[in-house]
Coordinates of C-alpha atoms and ligand atoms in Angstrom, one line a residue:
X1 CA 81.9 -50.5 -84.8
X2 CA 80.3 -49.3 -82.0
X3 CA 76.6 -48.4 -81.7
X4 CA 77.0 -45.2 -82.6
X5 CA 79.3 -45.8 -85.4
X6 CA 77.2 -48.5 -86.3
X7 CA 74.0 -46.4 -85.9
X8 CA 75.4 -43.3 -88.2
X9 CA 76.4 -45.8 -91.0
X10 CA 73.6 -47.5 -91.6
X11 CA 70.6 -45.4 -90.4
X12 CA 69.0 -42.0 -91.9
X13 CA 70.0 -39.5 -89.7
X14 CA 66.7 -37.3 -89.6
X15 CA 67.3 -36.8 -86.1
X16 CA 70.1 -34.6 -84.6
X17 CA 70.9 -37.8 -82.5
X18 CA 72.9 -37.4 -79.4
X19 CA 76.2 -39.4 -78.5
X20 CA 74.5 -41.0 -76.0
X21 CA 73.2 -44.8 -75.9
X22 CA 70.2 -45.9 -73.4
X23 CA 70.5 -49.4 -72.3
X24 CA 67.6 -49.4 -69.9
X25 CA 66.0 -47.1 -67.5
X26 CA 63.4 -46.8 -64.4
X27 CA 61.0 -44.5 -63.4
X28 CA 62.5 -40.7 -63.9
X29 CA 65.9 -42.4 -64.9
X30 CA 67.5 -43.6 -67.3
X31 CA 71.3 -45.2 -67.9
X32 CA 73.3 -45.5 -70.3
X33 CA 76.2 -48.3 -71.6
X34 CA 78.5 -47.3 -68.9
X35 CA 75.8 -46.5 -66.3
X36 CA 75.6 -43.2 -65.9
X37 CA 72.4 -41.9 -64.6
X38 CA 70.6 -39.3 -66.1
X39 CA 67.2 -37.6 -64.8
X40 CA 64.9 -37.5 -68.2
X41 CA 63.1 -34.5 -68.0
X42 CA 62.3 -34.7 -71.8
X43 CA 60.0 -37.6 -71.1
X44 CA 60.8 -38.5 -74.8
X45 CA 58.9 -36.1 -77.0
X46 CA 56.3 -35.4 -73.8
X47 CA 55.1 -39.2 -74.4
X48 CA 56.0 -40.6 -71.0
X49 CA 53.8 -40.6 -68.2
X50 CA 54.8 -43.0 -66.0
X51 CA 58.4 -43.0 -66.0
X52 CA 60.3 -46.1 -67.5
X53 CA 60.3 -49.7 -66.9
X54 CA 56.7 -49.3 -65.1
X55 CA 56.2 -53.2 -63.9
X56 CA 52.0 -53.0 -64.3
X57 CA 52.3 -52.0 -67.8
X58 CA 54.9 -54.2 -68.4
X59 CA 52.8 -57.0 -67.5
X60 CA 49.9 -55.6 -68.6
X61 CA 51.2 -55.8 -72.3
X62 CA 52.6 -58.9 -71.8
X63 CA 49.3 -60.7 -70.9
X64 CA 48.0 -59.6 -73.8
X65 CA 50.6 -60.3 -75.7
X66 CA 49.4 -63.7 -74.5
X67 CA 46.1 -63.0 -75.1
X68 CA 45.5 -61.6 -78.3
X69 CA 48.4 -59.3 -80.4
X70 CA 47.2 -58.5 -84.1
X71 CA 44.0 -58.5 -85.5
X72 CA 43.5 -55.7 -88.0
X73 CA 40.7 -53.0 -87.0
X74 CA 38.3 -55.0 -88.8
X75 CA 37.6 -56.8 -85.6
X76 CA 36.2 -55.6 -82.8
X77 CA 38.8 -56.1 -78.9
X78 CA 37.1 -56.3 -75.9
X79 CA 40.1 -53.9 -75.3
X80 CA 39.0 -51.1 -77.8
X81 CA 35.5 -51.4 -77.0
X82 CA 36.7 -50.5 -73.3
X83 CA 38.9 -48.0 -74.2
X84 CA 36.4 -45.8 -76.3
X85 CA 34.1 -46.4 -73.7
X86 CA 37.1 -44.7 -71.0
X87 CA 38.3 -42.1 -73.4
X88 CA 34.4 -40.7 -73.7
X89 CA 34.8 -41.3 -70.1
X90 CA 37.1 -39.2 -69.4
X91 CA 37.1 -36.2 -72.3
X92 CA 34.9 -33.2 -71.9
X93 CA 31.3 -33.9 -72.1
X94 CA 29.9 -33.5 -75.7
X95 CA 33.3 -35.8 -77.0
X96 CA 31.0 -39.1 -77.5
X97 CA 32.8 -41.1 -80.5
X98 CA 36.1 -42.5 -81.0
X99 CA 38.8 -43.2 -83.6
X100 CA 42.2 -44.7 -82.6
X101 CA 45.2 -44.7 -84.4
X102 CA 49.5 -45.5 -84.1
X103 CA 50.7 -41.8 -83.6
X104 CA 49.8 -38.2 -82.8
X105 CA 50.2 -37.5 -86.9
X106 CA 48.0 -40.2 -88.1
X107 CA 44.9 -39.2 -85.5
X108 CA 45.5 -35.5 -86.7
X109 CA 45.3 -36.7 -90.3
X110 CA 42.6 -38.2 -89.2
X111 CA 40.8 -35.4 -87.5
X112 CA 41.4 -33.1 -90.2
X113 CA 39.3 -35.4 -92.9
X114 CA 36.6 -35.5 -90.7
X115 CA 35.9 -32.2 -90.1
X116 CA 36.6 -31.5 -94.0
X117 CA 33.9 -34.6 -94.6
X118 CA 31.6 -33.3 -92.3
X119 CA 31.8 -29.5 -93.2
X120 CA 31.4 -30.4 -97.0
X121 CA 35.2 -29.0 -97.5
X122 CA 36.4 -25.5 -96.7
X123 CA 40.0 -24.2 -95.3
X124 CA 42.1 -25.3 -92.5
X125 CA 43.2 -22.8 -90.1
X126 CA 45.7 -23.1 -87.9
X127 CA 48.6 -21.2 -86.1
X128 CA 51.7 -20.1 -86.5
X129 CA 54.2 -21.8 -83.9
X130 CA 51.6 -24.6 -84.0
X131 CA 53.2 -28.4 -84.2
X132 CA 50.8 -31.2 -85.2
X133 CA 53.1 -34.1 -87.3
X134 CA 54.6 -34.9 -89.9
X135 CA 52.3 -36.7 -92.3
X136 CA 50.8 -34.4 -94.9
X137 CA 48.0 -33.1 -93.8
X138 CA 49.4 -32.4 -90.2
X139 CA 52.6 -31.3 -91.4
X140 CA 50.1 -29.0 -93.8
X141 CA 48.6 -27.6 -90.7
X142 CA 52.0 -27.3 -88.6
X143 CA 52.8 -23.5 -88.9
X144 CA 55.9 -23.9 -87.1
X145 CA 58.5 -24.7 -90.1
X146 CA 60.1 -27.5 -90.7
X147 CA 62.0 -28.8 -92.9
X148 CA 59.4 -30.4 -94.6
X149 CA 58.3 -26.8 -95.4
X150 CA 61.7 -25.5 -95.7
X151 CA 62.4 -27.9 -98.6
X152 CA 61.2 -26.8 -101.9
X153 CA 60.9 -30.3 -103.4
X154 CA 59.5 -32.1 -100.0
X155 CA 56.9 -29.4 -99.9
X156 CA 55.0 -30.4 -103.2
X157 CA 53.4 -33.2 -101.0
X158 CA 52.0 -30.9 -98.6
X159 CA 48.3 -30.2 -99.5
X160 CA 46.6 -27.0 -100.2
X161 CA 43.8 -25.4 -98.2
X162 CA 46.0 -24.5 -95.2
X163 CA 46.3 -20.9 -93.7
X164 CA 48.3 -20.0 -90.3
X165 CA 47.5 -17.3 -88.4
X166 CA 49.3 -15.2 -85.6
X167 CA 50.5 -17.7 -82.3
X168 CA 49.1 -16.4 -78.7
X169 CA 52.5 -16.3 -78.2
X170 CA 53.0 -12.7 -75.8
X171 CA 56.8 -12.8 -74.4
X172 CA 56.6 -12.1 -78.5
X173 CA 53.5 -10.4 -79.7
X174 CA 53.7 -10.7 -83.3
X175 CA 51.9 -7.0 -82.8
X176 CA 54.1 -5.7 -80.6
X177 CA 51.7 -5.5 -77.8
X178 CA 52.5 -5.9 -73.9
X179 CA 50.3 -8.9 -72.0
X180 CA 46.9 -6.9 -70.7
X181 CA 47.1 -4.4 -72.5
X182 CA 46.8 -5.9 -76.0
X183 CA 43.3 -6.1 -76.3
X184 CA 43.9 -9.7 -77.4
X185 CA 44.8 -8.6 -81.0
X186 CA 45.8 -12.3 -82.3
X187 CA 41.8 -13.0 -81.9
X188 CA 40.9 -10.0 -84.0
X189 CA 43.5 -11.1 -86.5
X190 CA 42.0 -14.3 -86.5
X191 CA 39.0 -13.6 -87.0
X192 CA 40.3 -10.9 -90.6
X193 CA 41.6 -14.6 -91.4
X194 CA 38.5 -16.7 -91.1
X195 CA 36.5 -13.6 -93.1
X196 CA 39.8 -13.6 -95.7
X197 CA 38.7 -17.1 -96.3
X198 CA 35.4 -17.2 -96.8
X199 CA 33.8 -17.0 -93.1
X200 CA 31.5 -20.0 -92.9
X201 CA 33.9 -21.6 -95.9
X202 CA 36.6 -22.5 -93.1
X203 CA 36.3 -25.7 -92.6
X204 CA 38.3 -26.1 -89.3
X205 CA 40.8 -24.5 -86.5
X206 CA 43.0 -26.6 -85.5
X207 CA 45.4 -25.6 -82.5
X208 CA 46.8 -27.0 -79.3
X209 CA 45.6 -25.6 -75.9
X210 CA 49.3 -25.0 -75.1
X211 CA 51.8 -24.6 -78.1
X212 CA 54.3 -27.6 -76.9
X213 CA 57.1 -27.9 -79.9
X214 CA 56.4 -23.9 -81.1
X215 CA 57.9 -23.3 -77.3
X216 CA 56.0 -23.8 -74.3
X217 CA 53.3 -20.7 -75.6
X218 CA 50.7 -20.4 -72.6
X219 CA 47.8 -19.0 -74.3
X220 CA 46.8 -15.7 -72.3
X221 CA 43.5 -16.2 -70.2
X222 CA 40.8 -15.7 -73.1
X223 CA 42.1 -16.9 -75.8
X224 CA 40.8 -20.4 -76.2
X225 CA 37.2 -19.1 -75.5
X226 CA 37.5 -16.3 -77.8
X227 CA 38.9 -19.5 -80.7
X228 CA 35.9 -20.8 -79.5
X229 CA 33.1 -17.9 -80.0
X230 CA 34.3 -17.2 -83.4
X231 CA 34.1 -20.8 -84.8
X232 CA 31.1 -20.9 -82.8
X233 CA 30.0 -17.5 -84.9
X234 CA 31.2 -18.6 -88.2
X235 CA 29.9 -22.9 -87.5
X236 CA 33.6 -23.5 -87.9
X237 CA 35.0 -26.5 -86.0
X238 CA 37.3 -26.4 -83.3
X239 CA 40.3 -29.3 -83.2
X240 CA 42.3 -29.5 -80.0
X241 CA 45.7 -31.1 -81.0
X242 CA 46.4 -32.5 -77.1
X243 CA 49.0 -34.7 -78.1
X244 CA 51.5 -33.2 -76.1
X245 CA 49.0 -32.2 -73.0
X246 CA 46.5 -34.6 -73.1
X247 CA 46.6 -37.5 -69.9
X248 CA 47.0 -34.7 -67.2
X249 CA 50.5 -33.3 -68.1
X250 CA 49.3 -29.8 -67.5
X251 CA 47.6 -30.3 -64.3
X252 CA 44.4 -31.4 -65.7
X253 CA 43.3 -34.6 -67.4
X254 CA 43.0 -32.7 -70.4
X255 CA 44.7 -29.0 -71.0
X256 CA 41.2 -27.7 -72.3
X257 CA 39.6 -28.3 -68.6
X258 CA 41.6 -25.2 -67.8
X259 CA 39.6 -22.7 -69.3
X260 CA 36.7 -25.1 -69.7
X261 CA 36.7 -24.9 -73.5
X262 CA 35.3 -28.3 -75.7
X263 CA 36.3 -28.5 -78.6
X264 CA 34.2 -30.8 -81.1
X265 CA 37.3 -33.0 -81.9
X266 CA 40.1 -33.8 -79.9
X267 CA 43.3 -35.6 -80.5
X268 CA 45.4 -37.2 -78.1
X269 CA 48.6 -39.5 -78.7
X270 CA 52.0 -40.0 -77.4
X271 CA 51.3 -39.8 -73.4
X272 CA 48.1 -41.8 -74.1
X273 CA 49.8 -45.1 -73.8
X274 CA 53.0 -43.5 -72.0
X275 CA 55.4 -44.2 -74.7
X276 CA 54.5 -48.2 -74.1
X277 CA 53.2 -49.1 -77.2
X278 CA 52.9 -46.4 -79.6
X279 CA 48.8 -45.1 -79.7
X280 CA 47.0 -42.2 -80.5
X281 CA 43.0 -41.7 -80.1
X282 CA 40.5 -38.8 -81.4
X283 CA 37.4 -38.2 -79.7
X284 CA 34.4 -36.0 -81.2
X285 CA 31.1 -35.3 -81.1
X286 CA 28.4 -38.0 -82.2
X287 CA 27.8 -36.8 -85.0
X288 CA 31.0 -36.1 -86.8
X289 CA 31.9 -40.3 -85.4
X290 CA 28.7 -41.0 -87.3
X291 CA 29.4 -39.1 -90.3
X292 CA 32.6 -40.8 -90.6
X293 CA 31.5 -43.8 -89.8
X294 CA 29.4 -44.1 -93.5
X295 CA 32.6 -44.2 -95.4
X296 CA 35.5 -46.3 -95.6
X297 CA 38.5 -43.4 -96.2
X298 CA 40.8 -44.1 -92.7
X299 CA 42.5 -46.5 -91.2
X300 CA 45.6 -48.3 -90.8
X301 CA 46.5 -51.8 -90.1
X302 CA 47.4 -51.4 -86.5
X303 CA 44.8 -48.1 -85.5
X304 CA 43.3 -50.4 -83.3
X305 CA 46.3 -52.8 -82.5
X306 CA 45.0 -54.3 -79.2
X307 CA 48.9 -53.9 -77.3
X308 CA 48.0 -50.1 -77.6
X309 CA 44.4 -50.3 -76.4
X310 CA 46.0 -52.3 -73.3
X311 CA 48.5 -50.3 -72.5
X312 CA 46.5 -47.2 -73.1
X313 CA 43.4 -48.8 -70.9
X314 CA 46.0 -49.9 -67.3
X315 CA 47.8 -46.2 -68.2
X316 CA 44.8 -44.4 -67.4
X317 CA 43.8 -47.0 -64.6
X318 CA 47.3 -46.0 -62.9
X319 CA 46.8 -42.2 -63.6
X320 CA 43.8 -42.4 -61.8
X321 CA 44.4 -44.3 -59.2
X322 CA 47.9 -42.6 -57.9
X323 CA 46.2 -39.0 -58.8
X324 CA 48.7 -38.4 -61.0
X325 CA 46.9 -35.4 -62.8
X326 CA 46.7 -33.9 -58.9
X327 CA 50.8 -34.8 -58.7
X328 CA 51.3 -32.6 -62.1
X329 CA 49.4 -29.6 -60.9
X330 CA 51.5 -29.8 -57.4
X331 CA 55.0 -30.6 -58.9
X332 CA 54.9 -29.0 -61.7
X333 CA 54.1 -25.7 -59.4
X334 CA 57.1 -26.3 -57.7
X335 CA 59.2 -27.3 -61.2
X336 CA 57.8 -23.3 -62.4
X337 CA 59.2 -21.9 -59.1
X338 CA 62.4 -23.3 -59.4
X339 CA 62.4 -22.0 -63.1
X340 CA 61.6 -18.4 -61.6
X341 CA 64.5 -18.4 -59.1
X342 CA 66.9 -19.5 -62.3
X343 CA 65.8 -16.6 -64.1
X344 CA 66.6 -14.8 -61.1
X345 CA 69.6 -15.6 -61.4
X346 CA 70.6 -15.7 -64.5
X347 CA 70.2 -12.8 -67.1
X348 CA 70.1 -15.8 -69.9
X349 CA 66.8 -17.1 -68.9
X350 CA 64.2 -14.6 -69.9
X351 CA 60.9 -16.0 -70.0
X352 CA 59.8 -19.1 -67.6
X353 CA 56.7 -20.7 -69.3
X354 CA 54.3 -23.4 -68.8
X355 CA 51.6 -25.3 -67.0
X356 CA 51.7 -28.6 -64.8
X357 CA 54.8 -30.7 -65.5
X358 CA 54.7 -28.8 -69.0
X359 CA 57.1 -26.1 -68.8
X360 CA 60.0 -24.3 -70.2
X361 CA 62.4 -21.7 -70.2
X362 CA 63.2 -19.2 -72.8
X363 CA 67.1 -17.4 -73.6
X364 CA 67.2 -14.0 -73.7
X365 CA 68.4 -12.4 -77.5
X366 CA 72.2 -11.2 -76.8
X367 CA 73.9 -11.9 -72.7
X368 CA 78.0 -11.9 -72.2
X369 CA 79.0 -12.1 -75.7
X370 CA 76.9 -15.8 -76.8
X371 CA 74.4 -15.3 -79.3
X372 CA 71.2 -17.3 -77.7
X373 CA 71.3 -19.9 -80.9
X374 CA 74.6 -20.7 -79.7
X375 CA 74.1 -20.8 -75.7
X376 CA 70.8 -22.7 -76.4
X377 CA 73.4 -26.1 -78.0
X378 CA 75.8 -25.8 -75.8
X379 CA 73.8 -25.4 -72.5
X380 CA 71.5 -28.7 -73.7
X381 CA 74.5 -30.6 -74.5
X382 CA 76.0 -29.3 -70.8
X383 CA 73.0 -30.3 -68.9
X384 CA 73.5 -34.1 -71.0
X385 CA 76.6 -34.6 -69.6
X386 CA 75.4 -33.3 -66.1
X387 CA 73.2 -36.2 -66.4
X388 CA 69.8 -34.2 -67.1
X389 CA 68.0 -34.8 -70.5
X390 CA 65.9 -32.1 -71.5
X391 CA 64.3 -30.7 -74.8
X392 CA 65.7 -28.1 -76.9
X393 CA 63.0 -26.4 -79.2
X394 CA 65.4 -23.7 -81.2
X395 CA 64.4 -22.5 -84.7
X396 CA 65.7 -19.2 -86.1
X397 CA 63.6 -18.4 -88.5
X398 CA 60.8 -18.0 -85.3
X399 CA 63.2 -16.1 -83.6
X400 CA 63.0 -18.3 -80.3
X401 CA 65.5 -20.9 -77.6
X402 CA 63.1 -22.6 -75.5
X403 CA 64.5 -25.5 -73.2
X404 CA 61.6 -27.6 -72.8
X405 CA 61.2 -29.8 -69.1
X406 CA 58.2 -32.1 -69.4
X407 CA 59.1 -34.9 -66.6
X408 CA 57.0 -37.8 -66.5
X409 CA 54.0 -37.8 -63.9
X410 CA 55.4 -39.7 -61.0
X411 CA 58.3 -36.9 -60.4
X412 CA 59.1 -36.1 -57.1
X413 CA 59.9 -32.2 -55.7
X414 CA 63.6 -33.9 -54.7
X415 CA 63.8 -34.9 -58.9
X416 CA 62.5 -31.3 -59.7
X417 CA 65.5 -30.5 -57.4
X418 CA 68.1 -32.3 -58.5
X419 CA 67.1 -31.1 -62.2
X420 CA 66.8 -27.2 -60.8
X421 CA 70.7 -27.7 -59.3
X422 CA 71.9 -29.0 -62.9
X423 CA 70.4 -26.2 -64.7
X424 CA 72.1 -24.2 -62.3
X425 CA 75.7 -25.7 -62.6
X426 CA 75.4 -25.9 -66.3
X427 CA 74.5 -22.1 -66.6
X428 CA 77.1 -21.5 -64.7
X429 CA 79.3 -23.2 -67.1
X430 CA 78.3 -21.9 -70.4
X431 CA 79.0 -18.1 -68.4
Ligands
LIG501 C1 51.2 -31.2 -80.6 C2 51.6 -32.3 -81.4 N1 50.8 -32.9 -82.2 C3 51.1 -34.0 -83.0 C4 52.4 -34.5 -82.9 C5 52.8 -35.7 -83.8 O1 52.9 -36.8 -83.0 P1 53.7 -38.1 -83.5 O2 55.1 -37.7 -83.5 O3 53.3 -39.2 -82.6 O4 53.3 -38.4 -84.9 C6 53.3 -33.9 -82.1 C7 54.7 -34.4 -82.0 O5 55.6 -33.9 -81.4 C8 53.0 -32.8 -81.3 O6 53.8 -32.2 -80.5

């Protein structure tokens, strides 16, 4: 058998897996068996900030693999005790006290029970096209629906307590409404949802600062503040899920900077550690930390697993240090302008979304005979074989085809165009 034979034999296949096998890779690229290049423009789930086979972190991990590797979070690491100290550092002042953990779901089950704990209980709101894991609680809070939703038995282990409420989302206003004109109705219906559940009884909002998985959604200008003054008005608190666009991959070290909104907890994972060793953090205000702090109810064997705090800690030294949140800004300007001239071109593309290296395109309903559903497969599996890996977010029951580009940090204008000219071909293709 082959890998791939070998893989679909023996492994749940949860994923839709692609016929492709990576043997290795390096910065933007990565290669597979035969050695074909491909440019990864997915960076794997938005975790990748530094591109692949990054020598510093390799080393990094690797003395401290020599160092010290596993000791539960019972015991304090001169490397968590550094990287708490960098992550208050570095988040939005106000953000003083830190909880690590292995992945993006586990810190947002984690941020959920302390703002439940801290509140005294109440409802979760979140939104619709909103993605924040697949754990209970998170997959509770994720409005966008999966199949964990979908599946009538699965879903008896999501808790209770959850409402969703209309996504920012305004290529398509769940109230019909053009951009400017709209008056910002998905606040007002947010806030009919907070006073349907009790006002000062919600517990927490919970949403990212740029819907990632639900589609590239760009909240309209407004929007996060206005979140912000109505859990300010009804002492709700306010979660930033920055899994996805936390560590600068929207042109700012954290996606909230943009329209200087704090939240009082926020969750970062995935790009924290840049796919190195899995990692996840939450940072929140004193006192929620010290709250939490006086019980024992979280934690996992590895939250603190010292190969993560390493890699997490020379991640954010490199960020730094080769102004790679400046890079994303710059770039991924260029990466939206490329977009824009493709949906120029090509009646398919309708909406170009996105901010920093964080961006996407979205397929227009019905073009030249191809319903978008199907246009959406076969253009992502076109652009594969061009040698570009993207991300394809494409769910009917919320109506949209987004093809998601989140490139590591370090990419170039000449990657962004050598990405643009396989879009391009592989349009053409599908036409
Ligand atoms: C915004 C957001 N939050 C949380 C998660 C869950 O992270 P993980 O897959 O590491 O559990 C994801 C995963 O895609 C995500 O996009």
């Amino acid at each position: 058998m082959n890998t791939i034979e070998k893989d679909r034999a023996y492994l749940v296949q949860c994923y839709t897996t692609d016929p492709v096998v990576f043997t290795h890779g390096k910065g933007v690229c990565l290669y597979d068996e035969n050695g074909k290049e491909y440019l990864d423009f997915s960076g794997q789930f938005s975790s990748d900030s530094l591109g692949h086979g990054n020598e510093e972190m390799i080393q990094a991990i690797t003395d401290q693999m020599r160092k010290i590797t596993n000791v539960t979070s019972c015991f304090p690491t001169e490397e968590r005790a550094s990287l708490a100290e960098k992550m208050v550092a570095i988040t939005p002042d106000g953000l003083d006290y830190v909880m690590f953990g292995c992945t993006g779901s586990d810190a947002n089950e984690f941020a959920l029970k302390a703002a439940k704990y801290y509140q005294g209980g109440g409802k979760i709101i979140s939104f619709r096209r909103g993605f924040h894991g697949s754990t209970a609680g998170s997959a509770a809070a994720t409005g966008k629906s999966e199949t964990i939703q979908e599946s009538a038995s699965i879903s008896e282990l999501l808790p209770g307590g959850f409402v969703h409420s209309a996504a920012p989302y305004c290529y398509r206003c769940d109230f019909g409404r053009t951009q400017g004109e709209c008056g910002m109705e998905c606040l007002h219906y947010l806030e009919q949802t907070i006073l349907q559940e009790g006002g000062e009884k919600v517990a927490a909002i919970i949403t990212e600062p740029v819907f990632a998985a639900g589609g590239v959604i760009v909240p309209p200008k407004g929007f996060l503040k206005g979140v912000r003054e109505l859990c300010d008005k009804y002492h709700i608190l306010l979660i930033f899920d920055e899994v996805v666009t936390g560590l600068g991959q929207t042109g700012t070290m954290f996606a909230c900077e943009y329209e200087g909104v704090t939240p009082d907890i926020l969750v970062t994972g995935k790009a924290l550690t840049s796919g190195y060793i899995p990692g996840s953090a939450v940072v929140m205000r004193r006192e929620i930390g010290e709250a939490m702090s006086k019980i024992s109810l979280h934690g996992h064997t590895h939250s603190c697993y010292p190969l993560a705090m390493r890699a997490a800690l020379k991640n954010i030294e490199i960020i730094e240090r080769d102004n790679l949140v400046e890079n994303s800004r710059i770039v991924g300007d260029y990466l939206h302008q490329k977009l824009l001239e493709l949906k120029n071109e090509f009646p398919e593309i309708g909406d170009v979304r996105g901010r920093g290296l964080l961006q996407g395109f979205e397929l227009t309903d019905q073009e030249n005979g191809k319903d978008k559903w199907t246009l959406g497969q076969i253009l992502y599996k076109t652009m594969l074989e061009n040698g570009l890996v993207t991300e394809l977010e494409s769910r009917k029951n919320l109506g949209n085809v987004v093809v998601v580009l989140h490139p590591a940090l370090i990419v170039t204008e000449q990657d962004i165009d050598r990405a643009a000219a396989v879009i391009r071909d592989s349009l053409k293709a599908c036409q």
